PDB file of C-alpha atoms in Angstrom:
ATOM      1  CA  MET A   1     205.637  35.670  40.459  1.00 53.00           C
ATOM      2  CA  PRO A   2     204.900  31.958  39.850  1.00 57.00           C
ATOM      3  CA  LYS A   3     204.024  30.684  36.411  1.00 62.00           C
ATOM      4  CA  SER A   4     200.343  30.291  35.547  1.00 54.00           C
ATOM      5  CA  LYS A   5     198.911  26.813  35.160  1.00 57.00           C
ATOM      6  CA  PRO A   6     198.962  25.669  31.494  1.00 58.00           C
ATOM      7  CA  GLU A   7     195.142  25.871  31.229  1.00 58.00           C
ATOM      8  CA  ASN A   8     195.199  29.501  32.424  1.00 66.00           C
ATOM      9  CA  LEU A   9     197.943  30.694  30.087  1.00 80.00           C
ATOM     10  CA  LYS A  10     197.222  33.494  27.678  1.00 79.00           C
ATOM     11  CA  PRO A  11     197.756  32.117  24.136  1.00 86.00           C
ATOM     12  CA  ILE A  12     200.937  33.227  22.415  1.00 90.00           C
ATOM     13  CA  GLN A  13     201.451  33.827  18.730  1.00 93.00           C
ATOM     14  CA  LEU A  14     205.153  33.632  18.004  1.00 95.00           C
ATOM     15  CA  GLN A  15     206.660  36.537  16.092  1.00 95.00           C
ATOM     16  CA  GLU A  16     209.871  37.114  14.165  1.00 96.00           C
ATOM     17  CA  ARG A  17     211.063  39.269  17.058  1.00 97.00           C
ATOM     18  CA  ASP A  18     210.727  36.286  19.415  1.00 97.00           C
ATOM     19  CA  LYS A  19     213.112  34.358  17.190  1.00 96.00           C
ATOM     20  CA  LEU A  20     215.553  37.281  17.224  1.00 97.00           C
ATOM     21  CA  LEU A  21     215.231  37.506  21.007  1.00 97.00           C
ATOM     22  CA  VAL A  22     216.047  33.815  21.522  1.00 96.00           C
ATOM     23  CA  GLU A  23     218.994  34.123  19.122  1.00 96.00           C
ATOM     24  CA  ALA A  24     220.236  37.171  21.043  1.00 97.00           C
ATOM     25  CA  LEU A  25     220.031  35.257  24.345  1.00 96.00           C
ATOM     26  CA  ASP A  26     221.906  32.375  22.751  1.00 94.00           C
ATOM     27  CA  ASP A  27     224.582  34.717  21.441  1.00 95.00           C
ATOM     28  CA  TYR A  28     225.020  36.956  24.487  1.00 95.00           C
ATOM     29  CA  GLY A  29     224.555  34.168  27.073  1.00 93.00           C
ATOM     30  CA  LEU A  30     222.446  36.261  29.417  1.00 94.00           C
ATOM     31  CA  LEU A  31     220.739  39.639  29.161  1.00 97.00           C
ATOM     32  CA  THR A  32     218.900  41.999  31.485  1.00 97.00           C
ATOM     33  CA  THR A  33     215.428  43.290  30.635  1.00 96.00           C
ATOM     34  CA  GLU A  34     216.957  46.702  29.909  1.00 97.00           C
ATOM     35  CA  GLN A  35     219.488  45.209  27.490  1.00 98.00           C
ATOM     36  CA  ILE A  36     216.779  43.265  25.651  1.00 98.00           C
ATOM     37  CA  ARG A  37     214.697  46.434  25.419  1.00 98.00           C
ATOM     38  CA  TYR A  38     217.508  48.382  23.732  1.00 98.00           C
ATOM     39  CA  LEU A  39     218.260  45.534  21.350  1.00 97.00           C
ATOM     40  CA  LEU A  40     214.702  44.742  20.251  1.00 97.00           C
ATOM     41  CA  PHE A  41     211.872  46.759  21.819  1.00 97.00           C
ATOM     42  CA  PRO A  42     210.632  50.359  21.627  1.00 96.00           C
ATOM     43  CA  SER A  43     210.000  50.587  25.398  1.00 97.00           C
ATOM     44  CA  MET A  44     210.647  48.843  28.701  1.00 96.00           C
ATOM     45  CA  SER A  45     206.956  48.101  29.251  1.00 96.00           C
ATOM     46  CA  ARG A  46     206.695  46.284  25.909  1.00 97.00           C
ATOM     47  CA  ALA A  47     209.860  44.323  26.675  1.00 97.00           C
ATOM     48  CA  ARG A  48     208.646  43.316  30.152  1.00 96.00           C
ATOM     49  CA  LYS A  49     205.234  42.150  28.915  1.00 95.00           C
ATOM     50  CA  ARG A  50     206.662  40.048  26.094  1.00 96.00           C
ATOM     51  CA  LEU A  51     209.408  38.533  28.232  1.00 97.00           C
ATOM     52  CA  HIS A  52     206.890  37.607  30.913  1.00 95.00           C
ATOM     53  CA  LEU A  53     204.677  35.861  28.346  1.00 95.00           C
ATOM     54  CA  LEU A  54     207.627  34.006  26.793  1.00 96.00           C
ATOM     55  CA  TRP A  55     208.767  32.928  30.256  1.00 96.00           C
ATOM     56  CA  GLN A  56     205.280  31.707  31.209  1.00 95.00           C
ATOM     57  CA  HIS A  57     205.251  29.547  28.081  1.00 95.00           C
ATOM     58  CA  GLY A  58     208.683  28.157  28.982  1.00 95.00           C
ATOM     59  CA  LEU A  59     210.454  29.685  25.958  1.00 96.00           C
ATOM     60  CA  VAL A  60     213.132  31.505  27.986  1.00 97.00           C
ATOM     61  CA  HIS A  61     214.751  31.006  31.365  1.00 95.00           C
ATOM     62  CA  LYS A  62     214.201  33.803  33.903  1.00 95.00           C
ATOM     63  CA  ILE A  63     216.667  34.029  36.773  1.00 92.00           C
ATOM     64  CA  GLU A  64     216.697  36.422  39.689  1.00 90.00           C
ATOM     65  CA  ARG A  65     219.745  38.641  39.319  1.00 85.00           C
ATOM     66  CA  PRO A  66     222.282  37.731  41.993  1.00 72.00           C
ATOM     67  CA  THR A  67     222.677  40.651  44.396  1.00 66.00           C
ATOM     68  CA  ARG A  68     224.094  41.230  47.826  1.00 56.00           C
ATOM     69  CA  LEU A  69     221.936  42.271  50.736  1.00 51.00           C
ATOM     70  CA  GLY A  70     220.999  45.947  50.522  1.00 55.00           C
ATOM     71  CA  GLU A  71     221.963  46.372  46.861  1.00 56.00           C
ATOM     72  CA  GLY A  72     218.499  47.357  45.681  1.00 57.00           C
ATOM     73  CA  THR A  73     215.285  45.889  44.337  1.00 62.00           C
ATOM     74  CA  LYS A  74     214.980  42.498  42.718  1.00 72.00           C
ATOM     75  CA  SER A  75     215.550  42.261  38.965  1.00 86.00           C
ATOM     76  CA  TYR A  76     215.871  39.448  36.455  1.00 93.00           C
ATOM     77  CA  LEU A  77     218.231  37.995  33.908  1.00 96.00           C
ATOM     78  CA  PHE A  78     217.128  35.988  30.892  1.00 97.00           C
ATOM     79  CA  ARG A  79     218.879  33.020  29.288  1.00 95.00           C
ATOM     80  CA  PRO A  80     218.048  30.763  26.336  1.00 93.00           C
ATOM     81  CA  ASN A  81     216.655  27.237  26.475  1.00 93.00           C
ATOM     82  CA  ALA A  82     216.145  24.369  24.046  1.00 94.00           C
ATOM     83  CA  LYS A  83     212.353  24.752  23.893  1.00 95.00           C
ATOM     84  CA  GLY A  84     212.635  28.396  22.922  1.00 95.00           C
ATOM     85  CA  ARG A  85     215.148  27.608  20.179  1.00 94.00           C
ATOM     86  CA  ARG A  86     212.971  24.800  18.830  1.00 94.00           C
ATOM     87  CA  LEU A  87     209.587  26.542  18.829  1.00 93.00           C
ATOM     88  CA  THR A  88     210.796  29.896  17.494  1.00 92.00           C
ATOM     89  CA  GLY A  89     213.030  28.333  14.843  1.00 91.00           C
ATOM     90  CA  ALA A  90     215.980  30.317  16.169  1.00 89.00           C
ATOM     91  CA  LYS A  91     219.340  29.313  14.790  1.00 86.00           C
ATOM     92  CA  THR A  92     221.841  28.032  17.322  1.00 80.00           C
ATOM     93  CA  ILE A  93     224.692  30.457  17.957  1.00 73.00           C
ATOM     94  CA  ARG A  94     227.693  28.778  19.521  1.00 60.00           C
ATOM     95  CA  ASN A  95     229.541  30.663  22.218  1.00 54.00           C
ATOM     96  CA  GLY A  96     233.094  30.196  23.395  1.00 50.00           C
ATOM     97  CA  ASN A  97     232.196  27.226  25.608  1.00 50.00           C
ATOM     98  CA  GLY A  98     229.638  25.510  23.348  1.00 47.00           C
ATOM     99  CA  HIS A  99     226.413  25.439  25.363  1.00 47.00           C
ATOM    100  CA  LYS A 100     228.010  24.789  28.714  1.00 54.00           C
ATOM    101  CA  VAL A 101     226.254  27.138  31.151  1.00 53.00           C
ATOM    102  CA  PRO A 102     228.615  28.675  33.737  1.00 57.00           C
ATOM    103  CA  VAL A 103     227.521  28.846  37.349  1.00 61.00           C
ATOM    104  CA  LEU A 104     225.644  32.127  37.692  1.00 71.00           C
ATOM    105  CA  SER A 105     227.571  33.624  40.583  1.00 80.00           C
ATOM    106  CA  PRO A 106     227.185  37.360  41.278  1.00 81.00           C
ATOM    107  CA  LEU A 107     230.765  37.933  40.062  1.00 84.00           C
ATOM    108  CA  TYR A 108     230.246  36.112  36.744  1.00 88.00           C
ATOM    109  CA  ALA A 109     226.806  37.638  36.157  1.00 90.00           C
ATOM    110  CA  GLU A 110     227.863  41.240  36.735  1.00 92.00           C
ATOM    111  CA  HIS A 111     230.994  40.830  34.617  1.00 94.00           C
ATOM    112  CA  GLN A 112     229.004  39.338  31.735  1.00 94.00           C
ATOM    113  CA  ILE A 113     226.359  42.058  32.001  1.00 96.00           C
ATOM    114  CA  ALA A 114     229.141  44.667  31.721  1.00 97.00           C
ATOM    115  CA  VAL A 115     230.649  42.954  28.644  1.00 97.00           C
ATOM    116  CA  ASN A 116     227.217  42.763  27.036  1.00 98.00           C
ATOM    117  CA  ARG A 117     226.560  46.405  27.893  1.00 98.00           C
ATOM    118  CA  PHE A 118     229.634  47.436  25.915  1.00 98.00           C
ATOM    119  CA  ARG A 119     228.677  45.215  22.996  1.00 98.00           C
ATOM    120  CA  ILE A 120     225.100  46.518  22.876  1.00 98.00           C
ATOM    121  CA  CYS A 121     226.284  50.136  23.053  1.00 98.00           C
ATOM    122  CA  LEU A 122     228.721  49.389  20.221  1.00 98.00           C
ATOM    123  CA  THR A 123     225.893  47.839  18.171  1.00 97.00           C
ATOM    124  CA  LEU A 124     223.664  50.872  18.807  1.00 97.00           C
ATOM    125  CA  ALA A 125     226.506  53.275  17.960  1.00 96.00           C
ATOM    126  CA  LEU A 126     227.208  51.480  14.678  1.00 96.00           C
ATOM    127  CA  GLY A 127     223.515  51.765  13.824  1.00 95.00           C
ATOM    128  CA  LYS A 128     223.930  55.555  14.026  1.00 92.00           C
ATOM    129  CA  THR A 129     227.236  55.568  12.140  1.00 91.00           C
ATOM    130  CA  PRO A 130     226.702  53.524   8.946  1.00 90.00           C
ATOM    131  CA  GLU A 131     230.142  54.338   7.516  1.00 91.00           C
ATOM    132  CA  ILE A 132     231.723  52.243  10.302  1.00 94.00           C
ATOM    133  CA  THR A 133     230.944  48.517  10.207  1.00 95.00           C
ATOM    134  CA  LEU A 134     231.607  45.614  12.540  1.00 97.00           C
ATOM    135  CA  GLU A 135     233.716  42.994  10.781  1.00 96.00           C
ATOM    136  CA  THR A 136     234.431  40.525  13.616  1.00 95.00           C
ATOM    137  CA  TRP A 137     233.266  39.866  17.184  1.00 97.00           C
ATOM    138  CA  LYS A 138     234.915  37.064  19.135  1.00 96.00           C
ATOM    139  CA  LYS A 139     233.589  36.410  22.620  1.00 94.00           C
ATOM    140  CA  ASP A 140     235.203  35.346  25.870  1.00 88.00           C
ATOM    141  CA  GLY A 141     236.715  31.897  25.359  1.00 87.00           C
ATOM    142  CA  GLN A 142     236.861  32.042  21.557  1.00 93.00           C
ATOM    143  CA  LEU A 143     240.420  33.374  21.640  1.00 94.00           C
ATOM    144  CA  ARG A 144     243.020  31.858  23.956  1.00 94.00           C
ATOM    145  CA  LEU A 145     246.444  33.343  23.227  1.00 95.00           C
ATOM    146  CA  LYS A 146     249.451  31.578  24.740  1.00 94.00           C
ATOM    147  CA  VAL A 147     252.224  34.053  25.425  1.00 93.00           C
ATOM    148  CA  SER A 148     255.805  33.352  26.461  1.00 88.00           C
ATOM    149  CA  ARG A 149     257.856  36.301  27.674  1.00 77.00           C
ATOM    150  CA  HIS A 150     261.568  36.428  28.448  1.00 74.00           C
ATOM    151  CA  LYS A 151     262.493  37.760  31.869  1.00 70.00           C
ATOM    152  CA  ALA A 152     265.489  37.720  34.166  1.00 66.00           C
ATOM    153  CA  GLY A 153     266.311  34.149  35.112  1.00 66.00           C
ATOM    154  CA  GLY A 154     264.204  32.472  32.425  1.00 67.00           C
ATOM    155  CA  SER A 155     260.827  32.924  30.777  1.00 75.00           C
ATOM    156  CA  GLU A 156     257.248  33.362  31.899  1.00 79.00           C
ATOM    157  CA  SER A 157     254.210  31.859  30.175  1.00 87.00           C
ATOM    158  CA  ALA A 158     250.627  33.055  30.321  1.00 88.00           C
ATOM    159  CA  THR A 159     247.371  32.486  28.488  1.00 93.00           C
ATOM    160  CA  ILE A 160     245.550  35.676  27.551  1.00 95.00           C
ATOM    161  CA  VAL A 161     241.767  35.237  27.312  1.00 95.00           C
ATOM    162  CA  PRO A 162     240.245  38.602  26.344  1.00 97.00           C
ATOM    163  CA  ASP A 163     236.667  39.477  27.230  1.00 97.00           C
ATOM    164  CA  ALA A 164     236.240  40.039  23.492  1.00 97.00           C
ATOM    165  CA  TYR A 165     238.109  40.813  20.313  1.00 98.00           C
ATOM    166  CA  PHE A 166     236.438  42.817  17.562  1.00 97.00           C
ATOM    167  CA  SER A 167     237.370  44.661  14.409  1.00 97.00           C
ATOM    168  CA  LEU A 168     235.807  47.685  12.758  1.00 96.00           C
ATOM    169  CA  LYS A 169     236.067  48.773   9.149  1.00 95.00           C
ATOM    170  CA  SER A 170     235.932  52.381   7.981  1.00 92.00           C
ATOM    171  CA  GLU A 171     236.940  53.982   4.678  1.00 88.00           C
ATOM    172  CA  GLY A 172     238.510  50.733   3.510  1.00 89.00           C
ATOM    173  CA  SER A 173     240.714  50.277   6.588  1.00 92.00           C
ATOM    174  CA  LYS A 174     240.350  47.696   9.355  1.00 94.00           C
ATOM    175  CA  TYR A 175     240.988  48.380  13.052  1.00 96.00           C
ATOM    176  CA  GLY A 176     241.284  45.684  15.721  1.00 97.00           C
ATOM    177  CA  TYR A 177     240.438  45.950  19.423  1.00 98.00           C
ATOM    178  CA  PHE A 178     240.697  43.686  22.432  1.00 98.00           C
ATOM    179  CA  LEU A 179     238.174  44.393  25.174  1.00 98.00           C
ATOM    180  CA  GLU A 180     238.892  44.121  28.879  1.00 98.00           C
ATOM    181  CA  ILE A 181     236.151  44.883  31.395  1.00 97.00           C
ATOM    182  CA  ASP A 182     237.710  45.804  34.725  1.00 96.00           C
ATOM    183  CA  ARG A 183     235.369  45.779  37.718  1.00 92.00           C
ATOM    184  CA  GLY A 184     238.110  46.373  40.271  1.00 90.00           C
ATOM    185  CA  THR A 185     238.457  42.748  41.384  1.00 89.00           C
ATOM    186  CA  ALA A 186     241.718  41.789  39.620  1.00 89.00           C
ATOM    187  CA  THR A 187     244.969  41.933  41.594  1.00 89.00           C
ATOM    188  CA  ILE A 188     247.839  44.197  40.507  1.00 90.00           C
ATOM    189  CA  SER A 189     250.052  41.197  39.675  1.00 90.00           C
ATOM    190  CA  ARG A 190     247.350  39.714  37.445  1.00 91.00           C
ATOM    191  CA  LEU A 191     246.817  43.045  35.694  1.00 94.00           C
ATOM    192  CA  LYS A 192     250.546  43.440  35.076  1.00 94.00           C
ATOM    193  CA  LYS A 193     250.812  39.943  33.613  1.00 93.00           C
ATOM    194  CA  LYS A 194     247.911  40.633  31.238  1.00 95.00           C
ATOM    195  CA  LEU A 195     249.300  44.007  30.131  1.00 96.00           C
ATOM    196  CA  LEU A 196     252.710  42.452  29.435  1.00 94.00           C
ATOM    197  CA  GLY A 197     251.009  39.634  27.535  1.00 95.00           C
ATOM    198  CA  TYR A 198     249.234  42.079  25.253  1.00 96.00           C
ATOM    199  CA  ALA A 199     252.502  43.981  24.753  1.00 95.00           C
ATOM    200  CA  THR A 200     254.093  40.729  23.539  1.00 94.00           C
ATOM    201  CA  ILE A 201     251.171  39.988  21.201  1.00 96.00           C
ATOM    202  CA  PHE A 202     251.378  43.518  19.772  1.00 96.00           C
ATOM    203  CA  ARG A 203     254.871  42.889  18.407  1.00 93.00           C
ATOM    204  CA  SER A 204     253.688  40.059  16.138  1.00 94.00           C
ATOM    205  CA  PRO A 205     249.894  39.678  16.366  1.00 95.00           C
ATOM    206  CA  ARG A 206     249.339  37.330  13.434  1.00 92.00           C
ATOM    207  CA  SER A 207     251.821  34.801  14.808  1.00 93.00           C
ATOM    208  CA  PHE A 208     249.284  34.342  17.620  1.00 94.00           C
ATOM    209  CA  ASP A 209     246.154  34.359  15.461  1.00 94.00           C
ATOM    210  CA  PRO A 210     245.708  35.439  11.812  1.00 94.00           C
ATOM    211  CA  LEU A 211     242.461  37.133  12.814  1.00 93.00           C
ATOM    212  CA  ILE A 212     244.213  39.834  14.892  1.00 96.00           C
ATOM    213  CA  ALA A 213     244.721  43.100  13.029  1.00 95.00           C
ATOM    214  CA  PRO A 214     248.228  44.621  13.244  1.00 94.00           C
ATOM    215  CA  GLY A 215     248.303  47.829  15.243  1.00 95.00           C
ATOM    216  CA  PHE A 216     245.377  46.752  17.451  1.00 96.00           C
ATOM    217  CA  ARG A 217     244.419  48.567  20.630  1.00 97.00           C
ATOM    218  CA  VAL A 218     243.383  47.172  24.006  1.00 98.00           C
ATOM    219  CA  LEU A 219     240.256  48.868  25.352  1.00 98.00           C
ATOM    220  CA  ILE A 220     239.937  48.773  29.134  1.00 98.00           C
ATOM    221  CA  VAL A 221     236.574  49.813  30.567  1.00 98.00           C
ATOM    222  CA  THR A 222     236.707  50.394  34.314  1.00 97.00           C
ATOM    223  CA  SER A 223     233.954  50.616  36.893  1.00 94.00           C
ATOM    224  CA  SER A 224     234.719  54.186  38.023  1.00 95.00           C
ATOM    225  CA  ALA A 225     236.782  57.290  37.273  1.00 96.00           C
ATOM    226  CA  ARG A 226     238.984  56.531  40.296  1.00 95.00           C
ATOM    227  CA  ARG A 227     239.695  53.015  39.032  1.00 96.00           C
ATOM    228  CA  ARG A 228     240.446  54.433  35.568  1.00 96.00           C
ATOM    229  CA  GLN A 229     243.040  56.757  37.091  1.00 96.00           C
ATOM    230  CA  SER A 230     244.599  53.874  39.058  1.00 96.00           C
ATOM    231  CA  LEU A 231     244.954  51.759  35.915  1.00 96.00           C
ATOM    232  CA  LEU A 232     246.511  54.615  33.972  1.00 97.00           C
ATOM    233  CA  GLU A 233     249.015  55.127  36.804  1.00 96.00           C
ATOM    234  CA  LEU A 234     249.800  51.394  36.735  1.00 97.00           C
ATOM    235  CA  ILE A 235     250.469  51.528  32.977  1.00 97.00           C
ATOM    236  CA  GLN A 236     252.578  54.641  33.517  1.00 96.00           C
ATOM    237  CA  SER A 237     254.630  52.913  36.245  1.00 95.00           C
ATOM    238  CA  MET A 238     255.420  49.946  33.978  1.00 95.00           C
ATOM    239  CA  GLY A 239     257.281  52.285  31.620  1.00 89.00           C
ATOM    240  CA  THR A 240     259.498  50.723  28.973  1.00 87.00           C
ATOM    241  CA  SER A 241     258.526  47.145  29.912  1.00 89.00           C
ATOM    242  CA  LEU A 242     255.373  47.720  27.844  1.00 92.00           C
ATOM    243  CA  ARG A 243     257.327  49.337  24.965  1.00 87.00           C
ATOM    244  CA  ARG A 244     254.105  50.819  23.543  1.00 93.00           C
ATOM    245  CA  SER A 245     251.988  52.009  26.451  1.00 96.00           C
ATOM    246  CA  ASP A 246     249.707  53.871  24.009  1.00 95.00           C
ATOM    247  CA  VAL A 247     248.334  50.491  22.886  1.00 96.00           C
ATOM    248  CA  PHE A 248     246.140  50.628  26.016  1.00 97.00           C
ATOM    249  CA  LEU A 249     243.106  52.929  25.934  1.00 97.00           C
ATOM    250  CA  VAL A 250     241.212  53.333  29.197  1.00 98.00           C
ATOM    251  CA  THR A 251     237.796  54.767  30.018  1.00 98.00           C
ATOM    252  CA  ASN A 252     235.126  54.212  32.638  1.00 97.00           C
ATOM    253  CA  SER A 253     231.637  52.871  32.014  1.00 97.00           C
ATOM    254  CA  ALA A 254     229.892  56.154  32.859  1.00 97.00           C
ATOM    255  CA  GLN A 255     231.345  57.720  29.688  1.00 97.00           C
ATOM    256  CA  PHE A 256     228.842  55.947  27.407  1.00 97.00           C
ATOM    257  CA  SER A 257     225.305  54.612  27.771  1.00 97.00           C
ATOM    258  CA  TYR A 258     222.422  52.990  25.930  1.00 97.00           C
ATOM    259  CA  GLU A 259     220.981  56.477  25.415  1.00 97.00           C
ATOM    260  CA  ALA A 260     224.273  57.915  24.120  1.00 96.00           C
ATOM    261  CA  PRO A 261     226.139  54.909  22.671  1.00 97.00           C
ATOM    262  CA  GLU A 262     227.952  56.947  19.997  1.00 94.00           C
ATOM    263  CA  ALA A 263     230.094  58.398  22.805  1.00 95.00           C
ATOM    264  CA  LEU A 264     232.191  55.231  22.367  1.00 96.00           C
ATOM    265  CA  PHE A 265     233.574  56.790  19.169  1.00 94.00           C
ATOM    266  CA  GLY A 266     234.105  60.136  20.865  1.00 94.00           C
ATOM    267  CA  PRO A 267     236.961  61.585  22.975  1.00 95.00           C
ATOM    268  CA  VAL A 268     236.343  59.482  26.093  1.00 97.00           C
ATOM    269  CA  TRP A 269     239.543  57.410  26.025  1.00 97.00           C
ATOM    270  CA  ASN A 270     242.812  57.963  27.904  1.00 97.00           C
ATOM    271  CA  THR A 271     246.310  56.570  27.407  1.00 97.00           C
ATOM    272  CA  ILE A 272     249.954  56.918  28.418  1.00 97.00           C
ATOM    273  CA  LEU A 273     252.337  58.253  25.781  1.00 95.00           C
ATOM    274  CA  ALA A 274     255.866  56.955  25.100  1.00 90.00           C
ATOM    275  CA  ASP A 275     257.379  59.768  27.181  1.00 92.00           C
ATOM    276  CA  GLY A 276     255.217  58.799  30.183  1.00 93.00           C
ATOM    277  CA  ARG A 277     252.728  61.655  29.881  1.00 95.00           C
ATOM    278  CA  MET A 278     249.042  60.955  30.316  1.00 96.00           C
ATOM    279  CA  GLN A 279     246.875  61.908  27.341  1.00 95.00           C
ATOM    280  CA  ASN A 280     243.123  62.360  27.657  1.00 94.00           C
ATOM    281  CA  SER A 281     240.226  62.956  25.261  1.00 94.00           C
ATOM    282  CA  LEU A 282     241.251  60.399  22.647  1.00 94.00           C
ATOM    283  CA  THR A 283     238.893  58.766  20.150  1.00 94.00           C
ATOM    284  CA  LEU A 284     239.128  55.100  19.144  1.00 91.00           C
ATOM    285  CA  HIS A 285     240.517  56.312  15.833  1.00 87.00           C
ATOM    286  CA  PRO A 286     240.617  59.797  14.265  1.00 80.00           C
ATOM    287  CA  VAL A 287     238.770  58.433  11.216  1.00 78.00           C
ATOM    288  CA  PHE A 288     235.766  57.567  13.401  1.00 79.00           C
ATOM    289  CA  SER A 289     235.701  61.045  14.884  1.00 69.00           C
ATOM    290  CA  SER A 290     235.815  62.745  11.474  1.00 57.00           C
ATOM    291  CA  SER A 291     233.124  60.361  10.198  1.00 48.00           C
ATOM    292  CA  ARG A 292     230.826  61.349  13.066  1.00 47.00           C
ATOM    293  CA  GLN A 293     231.485  65.047  12.471  1.00 49.00           C
ATOM    294  CA  ARG A 294     230.591  64.707   8.806  1.00 44.00           C
ATOM    295  CA  GLN A 295     227.386  62.921   9.759  1.00 44.00           C
ATOM    296  CA  GLU A 296     226.404  65.473  12.400  1.00 44.00           C
ATOM    297  CA  LYS A 297     227.173  68.540  10.252  1.00 46.00           C
ATOM    298  CA  PRO A 298     225.079  68.629   7.044  1.00 44.00           C
ATOM    299  CA  PRO A 299     226.934  69.925   3.967  1.00 39.00           C
ATOM    300  CA  VAL A 300     226.664  73.630   3.242  1.00 39.00           C
ATOM    301  CA  ARG A 301     224.509  74.276   0.193  1.00 40.00           C
TER     302      ARG A 301
END
C-alpha cells in the first residue's frame, strides 16, 4: 500500500510507546510485526495499526520481507530511521556494527529474525520469572574472539563471532551463555571449527574477554528436530577433541514460542555426556528449573 499524501495523513500524537518502539528497532536491527506485538502491544491489530501510521509519517522504515517464490503471503519487516529517533526522542542504541545497515538478503533477514525471536522469548520468560535476571546481552559483532588451536603439523586460527552472548543471574550466581542459531546452512567443516573454537575458549574464558563467565554453555538452536539430531551426532563424533562435549546444549526452535517463552528454562535441551551418551530433557541450569517450580506451586498453608 503506498503512503498517503502529506495533506491526507491522519494526525499522529506521539506516545511513550512510540519511543520504546523506535529504541527496540534500533537495538534489534529489524523486527517483524509479530515480534513488535509481543514486545510492546496487547494485540496484533493494535500493532499493525500503529506501525502503519508510524510508517506513513516516515518514522520507521517498512520493508517487504524477502521470500522465495511460493513461500507464502507477503509480510513486512521494520527498521529504524533518523527521523523516528529524532521526533520520538528515542535514545540511540549502538549495535555491533555502529549504524551500518547490512544488505537485507533473505539469508541475513531470516537469521536475524531467528536471533531476535530467541531474545524476545528470553525477555518474555524473564518477565514471568522475576528471580532470574538478565545481566548482559552482547549482540552479533560485539564479541570477536580470536582462537588459536594446536593441531598436527602446526596450529589453526579462527575468529569466533557468536550470534549473541548473555548472562543470567539467579540466587546470587551468574551463568554465561553463547547463542548460536543454526538454520541448516553451515557446512560441517565450519561447524566443527566453531565447536573446537568454543572448546578452546572454555578452558580459559577470561583470557579471551573478562566479560565471559567461567563454566559458560553454548546454546545451539536448530531449525528442526532432524537438524538437532544431526548436530548432536556431530558433537558425539568429535569425541575427546572437544574435551567437554556437555558444554554444548542443543534444542530446536519449535520447543519454545512467544506464547510459551518460559519453556526456554524447561527441559528442552540436549547434550552429549563425557562417555559419549546422549542426554535429553536438560534445563539451562537446575536452579532455573527449581525457581520455576517454586513459582508455579504456591506454598502450602
